[in-house]
Short mmCIF file of C-alpha atoms and ligand atoms in Angstrom, two decimals:
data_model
loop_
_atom_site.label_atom_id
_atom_site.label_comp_id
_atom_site.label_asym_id
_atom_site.label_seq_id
_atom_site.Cartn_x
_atom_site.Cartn_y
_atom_site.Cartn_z
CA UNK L 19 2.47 -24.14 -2.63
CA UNK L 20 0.28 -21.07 -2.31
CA UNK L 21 0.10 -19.84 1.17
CA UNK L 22 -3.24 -17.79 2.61
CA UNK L 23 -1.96 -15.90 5.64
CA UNK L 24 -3.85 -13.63 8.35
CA UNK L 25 -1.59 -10.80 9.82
CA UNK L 26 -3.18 -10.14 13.57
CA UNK L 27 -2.03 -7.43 15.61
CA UNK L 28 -2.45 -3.71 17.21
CA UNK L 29 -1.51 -0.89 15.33
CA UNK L 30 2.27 -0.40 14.72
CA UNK L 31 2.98 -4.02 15.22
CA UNK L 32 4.69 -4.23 12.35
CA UNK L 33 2.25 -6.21 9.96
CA UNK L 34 2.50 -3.73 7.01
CA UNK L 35 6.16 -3.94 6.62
CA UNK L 36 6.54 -7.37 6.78
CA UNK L 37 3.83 -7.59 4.37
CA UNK L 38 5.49 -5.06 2.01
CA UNK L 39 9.06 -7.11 2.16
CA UNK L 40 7.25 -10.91 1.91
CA UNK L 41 4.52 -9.79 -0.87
CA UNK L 42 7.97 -8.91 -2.98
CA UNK L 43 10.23 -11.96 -1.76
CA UNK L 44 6.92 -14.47 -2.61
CA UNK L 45 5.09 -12.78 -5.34
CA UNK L 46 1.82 -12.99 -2.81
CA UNK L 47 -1.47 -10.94 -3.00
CA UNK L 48 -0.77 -8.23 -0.03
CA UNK L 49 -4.27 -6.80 1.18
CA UNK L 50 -4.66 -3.91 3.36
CA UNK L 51 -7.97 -2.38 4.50
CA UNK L 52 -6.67 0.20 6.04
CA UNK L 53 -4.57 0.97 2.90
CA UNK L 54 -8.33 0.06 0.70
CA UNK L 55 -9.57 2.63 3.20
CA UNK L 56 -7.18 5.12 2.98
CA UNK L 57 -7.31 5.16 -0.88
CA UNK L 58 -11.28 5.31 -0.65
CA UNK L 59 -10.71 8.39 1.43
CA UNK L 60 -8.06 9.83 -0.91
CA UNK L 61 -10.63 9.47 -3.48
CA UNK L 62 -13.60 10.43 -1.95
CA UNK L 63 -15.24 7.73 -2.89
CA UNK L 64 -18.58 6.70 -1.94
CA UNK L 65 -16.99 3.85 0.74
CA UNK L 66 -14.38 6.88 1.45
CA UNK L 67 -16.83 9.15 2.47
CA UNK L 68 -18.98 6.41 4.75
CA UNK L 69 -15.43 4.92 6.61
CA UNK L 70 -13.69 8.53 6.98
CA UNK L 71 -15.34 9.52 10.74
CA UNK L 72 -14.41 6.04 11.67
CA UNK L 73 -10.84 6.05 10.56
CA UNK L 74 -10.50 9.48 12.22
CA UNK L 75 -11.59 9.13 15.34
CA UNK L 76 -9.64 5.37 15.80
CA UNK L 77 -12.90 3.23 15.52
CA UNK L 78 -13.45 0.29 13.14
CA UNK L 79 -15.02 0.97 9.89
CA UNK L 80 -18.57 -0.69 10.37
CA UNK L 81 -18.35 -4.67 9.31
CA UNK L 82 -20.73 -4.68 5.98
CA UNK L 83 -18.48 -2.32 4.61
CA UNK L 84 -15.18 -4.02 5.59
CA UNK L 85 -16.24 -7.05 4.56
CA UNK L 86 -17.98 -5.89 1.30
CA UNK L 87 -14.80 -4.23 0.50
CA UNK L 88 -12.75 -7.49 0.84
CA UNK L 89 -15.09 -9.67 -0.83
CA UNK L 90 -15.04 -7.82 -3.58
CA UNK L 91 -10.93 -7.86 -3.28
CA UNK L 92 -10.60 -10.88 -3.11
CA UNK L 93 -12.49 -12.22 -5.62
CA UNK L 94 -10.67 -10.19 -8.30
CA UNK L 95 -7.50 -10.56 -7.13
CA UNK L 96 -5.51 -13.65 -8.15
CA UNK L 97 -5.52 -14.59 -4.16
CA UNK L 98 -6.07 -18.12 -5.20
CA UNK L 99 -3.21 -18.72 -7.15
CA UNK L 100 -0.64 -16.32 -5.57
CA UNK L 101 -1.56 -16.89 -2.14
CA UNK L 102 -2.34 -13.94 0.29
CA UNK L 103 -2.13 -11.84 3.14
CA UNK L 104 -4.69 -10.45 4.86
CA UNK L 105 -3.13 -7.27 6.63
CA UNK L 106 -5.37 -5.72 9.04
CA UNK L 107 -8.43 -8.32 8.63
CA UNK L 108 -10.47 -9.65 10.38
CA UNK L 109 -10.62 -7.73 13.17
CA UNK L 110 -13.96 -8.20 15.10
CA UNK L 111 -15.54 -11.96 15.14
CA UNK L 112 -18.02 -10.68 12.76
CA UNK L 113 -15.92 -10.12 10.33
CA UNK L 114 -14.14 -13.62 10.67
CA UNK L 115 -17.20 -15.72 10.40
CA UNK L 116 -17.21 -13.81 6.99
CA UNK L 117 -13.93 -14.48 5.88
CA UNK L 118 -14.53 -18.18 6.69
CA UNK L 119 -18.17 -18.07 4.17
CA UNK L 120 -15.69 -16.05 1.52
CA UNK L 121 -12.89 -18.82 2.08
CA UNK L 122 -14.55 -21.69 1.61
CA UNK L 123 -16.52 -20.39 -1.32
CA UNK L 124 -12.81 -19.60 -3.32
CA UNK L 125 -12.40 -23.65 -1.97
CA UNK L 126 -9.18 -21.63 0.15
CA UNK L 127 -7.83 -23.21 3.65
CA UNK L 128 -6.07 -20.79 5.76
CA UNK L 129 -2.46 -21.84 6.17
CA UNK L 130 -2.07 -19.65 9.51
CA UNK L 131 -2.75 -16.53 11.76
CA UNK L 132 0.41 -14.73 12.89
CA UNK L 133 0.12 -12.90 15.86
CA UNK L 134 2.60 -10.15 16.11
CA UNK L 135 2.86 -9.09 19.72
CA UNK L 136 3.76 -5.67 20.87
CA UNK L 137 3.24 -4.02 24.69
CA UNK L 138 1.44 -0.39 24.62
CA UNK L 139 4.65 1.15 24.91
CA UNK L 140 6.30 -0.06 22.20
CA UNK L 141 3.22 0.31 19.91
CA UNK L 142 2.82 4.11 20.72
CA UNK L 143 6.86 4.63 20.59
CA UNK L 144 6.39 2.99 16.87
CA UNK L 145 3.28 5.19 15.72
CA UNK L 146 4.42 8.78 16.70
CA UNK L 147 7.25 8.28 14.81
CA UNK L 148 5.87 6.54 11.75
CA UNK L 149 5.85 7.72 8.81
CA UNK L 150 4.40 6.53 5.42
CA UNK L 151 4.83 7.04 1.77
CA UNK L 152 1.73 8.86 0.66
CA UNK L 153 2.30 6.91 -2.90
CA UNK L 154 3.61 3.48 -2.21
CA UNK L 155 2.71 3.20 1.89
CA UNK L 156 5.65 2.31 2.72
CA UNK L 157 6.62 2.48 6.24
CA UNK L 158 9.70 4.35 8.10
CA UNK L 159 10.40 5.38 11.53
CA UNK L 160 11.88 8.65 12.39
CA UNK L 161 14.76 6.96 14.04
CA UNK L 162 16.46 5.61 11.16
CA UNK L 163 15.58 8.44 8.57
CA UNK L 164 15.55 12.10 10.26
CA UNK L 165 13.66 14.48 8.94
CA UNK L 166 13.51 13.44 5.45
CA UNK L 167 10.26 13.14 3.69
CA UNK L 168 11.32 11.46 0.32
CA UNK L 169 10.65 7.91 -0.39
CA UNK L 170 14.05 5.84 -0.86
CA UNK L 171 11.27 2.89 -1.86
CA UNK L 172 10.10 4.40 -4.81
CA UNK L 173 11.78 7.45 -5.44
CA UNK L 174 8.85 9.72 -4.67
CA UNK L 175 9.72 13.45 -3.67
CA UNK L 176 8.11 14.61 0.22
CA UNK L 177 6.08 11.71 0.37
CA UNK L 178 6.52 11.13 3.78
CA UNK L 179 3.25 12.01 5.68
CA UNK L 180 2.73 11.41 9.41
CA UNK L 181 -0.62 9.93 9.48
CA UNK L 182 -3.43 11.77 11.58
CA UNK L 183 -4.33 8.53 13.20
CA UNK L 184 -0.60 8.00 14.20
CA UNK L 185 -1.34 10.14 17.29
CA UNK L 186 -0.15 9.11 20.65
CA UNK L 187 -4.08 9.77 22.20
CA UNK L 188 -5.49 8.46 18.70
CA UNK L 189 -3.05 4.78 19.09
CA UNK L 190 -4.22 4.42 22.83
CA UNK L 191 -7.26 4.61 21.68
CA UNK L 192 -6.75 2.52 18.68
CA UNK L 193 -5.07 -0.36 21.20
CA UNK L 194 -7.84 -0.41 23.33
CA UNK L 195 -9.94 -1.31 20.48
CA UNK L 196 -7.46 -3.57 19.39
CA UNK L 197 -7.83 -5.34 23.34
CA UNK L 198 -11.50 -5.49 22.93
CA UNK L 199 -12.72 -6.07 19.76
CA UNK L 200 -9.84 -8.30 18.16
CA UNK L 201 -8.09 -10.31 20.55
CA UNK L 202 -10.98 -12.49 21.03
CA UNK L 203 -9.59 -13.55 17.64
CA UNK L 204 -6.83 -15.21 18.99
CA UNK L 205 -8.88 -17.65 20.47
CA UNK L 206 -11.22 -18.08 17.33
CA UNK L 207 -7.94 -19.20 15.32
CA UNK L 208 -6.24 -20.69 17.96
CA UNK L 209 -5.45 -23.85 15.70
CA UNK L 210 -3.90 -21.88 12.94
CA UNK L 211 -2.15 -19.72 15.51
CA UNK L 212 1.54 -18.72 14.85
CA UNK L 213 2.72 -16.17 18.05
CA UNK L 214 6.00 -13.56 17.17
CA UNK L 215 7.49 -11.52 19.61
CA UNK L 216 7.15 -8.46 17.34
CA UNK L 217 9.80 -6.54 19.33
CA UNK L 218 12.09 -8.36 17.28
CA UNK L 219 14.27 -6.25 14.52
CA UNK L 220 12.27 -6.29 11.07
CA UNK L 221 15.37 -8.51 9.34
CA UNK L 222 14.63 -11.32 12.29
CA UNK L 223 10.63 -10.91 12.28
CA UNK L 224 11.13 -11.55 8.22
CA UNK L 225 13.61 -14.99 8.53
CA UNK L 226 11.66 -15.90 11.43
CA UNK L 227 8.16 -15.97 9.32
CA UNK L 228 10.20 -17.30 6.12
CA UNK L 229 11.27 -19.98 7.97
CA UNK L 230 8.16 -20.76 10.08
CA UNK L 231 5.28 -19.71 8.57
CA UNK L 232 5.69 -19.51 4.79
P1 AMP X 14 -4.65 0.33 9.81
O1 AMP X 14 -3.95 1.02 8.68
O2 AMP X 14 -4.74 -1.15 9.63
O3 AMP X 14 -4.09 0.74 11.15
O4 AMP X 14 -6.17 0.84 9.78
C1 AMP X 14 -6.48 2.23 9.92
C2 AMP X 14 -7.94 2.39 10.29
O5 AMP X 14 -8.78 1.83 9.26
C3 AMP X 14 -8.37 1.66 11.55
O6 AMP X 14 -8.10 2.41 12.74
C4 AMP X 14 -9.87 1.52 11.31
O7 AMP X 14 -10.55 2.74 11.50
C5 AMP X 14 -9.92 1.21 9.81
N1 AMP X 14 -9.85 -0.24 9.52
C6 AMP X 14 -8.84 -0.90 8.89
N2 AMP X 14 -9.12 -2.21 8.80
C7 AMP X 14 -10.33 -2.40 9.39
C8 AMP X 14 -11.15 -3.52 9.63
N3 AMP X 14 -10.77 -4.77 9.25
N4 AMP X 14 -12.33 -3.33 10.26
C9 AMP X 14 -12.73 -2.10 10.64
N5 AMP X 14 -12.00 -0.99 10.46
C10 AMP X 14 -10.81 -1.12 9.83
#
């Protein structure tokens, strides 16, 4: 059976990689705004233009243009039939009360809302040393791969790029927006509500959600 899942949580969390591995083990519909964004950007596009102060200063992207952006997603995608997840969205109440109109007009219940939970500490320790394939956004961390900047994922050559957001002032900021404008989410889907201790090794965050959530 299809699943529709919501990945919830601050930057560095882990919800892209887990997303990257699960998309590929369950032939699901993985959507990222901040990957939409960062392509819109790339592009210059006219959405890339509008969201690129936002994105560089750590603020959310205004909500008609998130939720424009996943609407339009969404509805050609093949979300219904492969199942999703939503990586990165909603993340104000606004934006939920959206996804809810967009949901039940696609005749979609959400299966559940994974919280991965991560102190400050952890989530800045994870950001300064992210990296990310500038092709296929896959993640890495400088602890397991040096100074390398070629993609193992999918072959690319010095695709590694340290993103500009991934700064330690940059992802305080970005987890005190996190604090106030998305955690009140955690209440709104406290009935589809799945909690992981995102501290947790990427292998065990992976069996744990294969076994629990999908
Ligand atoms: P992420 O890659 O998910 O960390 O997102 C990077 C940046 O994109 C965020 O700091 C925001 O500026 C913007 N962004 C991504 N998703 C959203 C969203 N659902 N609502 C508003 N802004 C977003």
């Amino acid at each position: 059976m299809s699943k529709y899942v919501i990945f919830l949580g601050a930057a560095g969390s882990g919800k892209g990689t887990q997303a990257q591995v699960l998309k590929t083990q369950l032939d699901l519909i993985h959507l990222s705004t901040g990957d939409l964004l960062r392509q819109a950007m790339k592009d210059k596009s006219d959405l890339g233009l509008k969201a690129q102060s936002f994105v560089d200063s750590g603020n959310l992207v205004p909500d008609d243009l998130i939720i424009e952006l996943v609407k339009t997603q969404l509805l050609s995608s093949n979300a219904l039939e492969h199942g999703f997840i939503l990586d990165g969205f909603p993340r104000t109440l606004a934006q939920a009360e959206a996804l809810d109109v967009m949901l039940s007009d696609l005749s979609i219940s959400l299966s559940a809302v994974v919280l991965f939970d991560l102190t400050l500490e952890d989530t800045v320790d994870r950001i300064v040393g992210r990296r990310v394939c500038s092709h296929c956004q896959f993640v890495y961390h400088i602890n397991s791969i040096g100074d390398s900047t070629d993609c193992s994922n999918c072959g690319s050559k010095d695709s590694l790029v340290h993103r500009p957001d991934d700064t330690k002032e940059k992802v305080m900021h970005r987890y005190d927006v996190f604090k106030s404008q998305t955690e009140p989410l955690i209440n709104y889907y406290k009935h589809h509500l799945y909690t992981l201790d995102a501290a947790q090794s990427p292998n065990s965050i992976t069996t744990e959600l294969s076994a629990n959530v999908f």
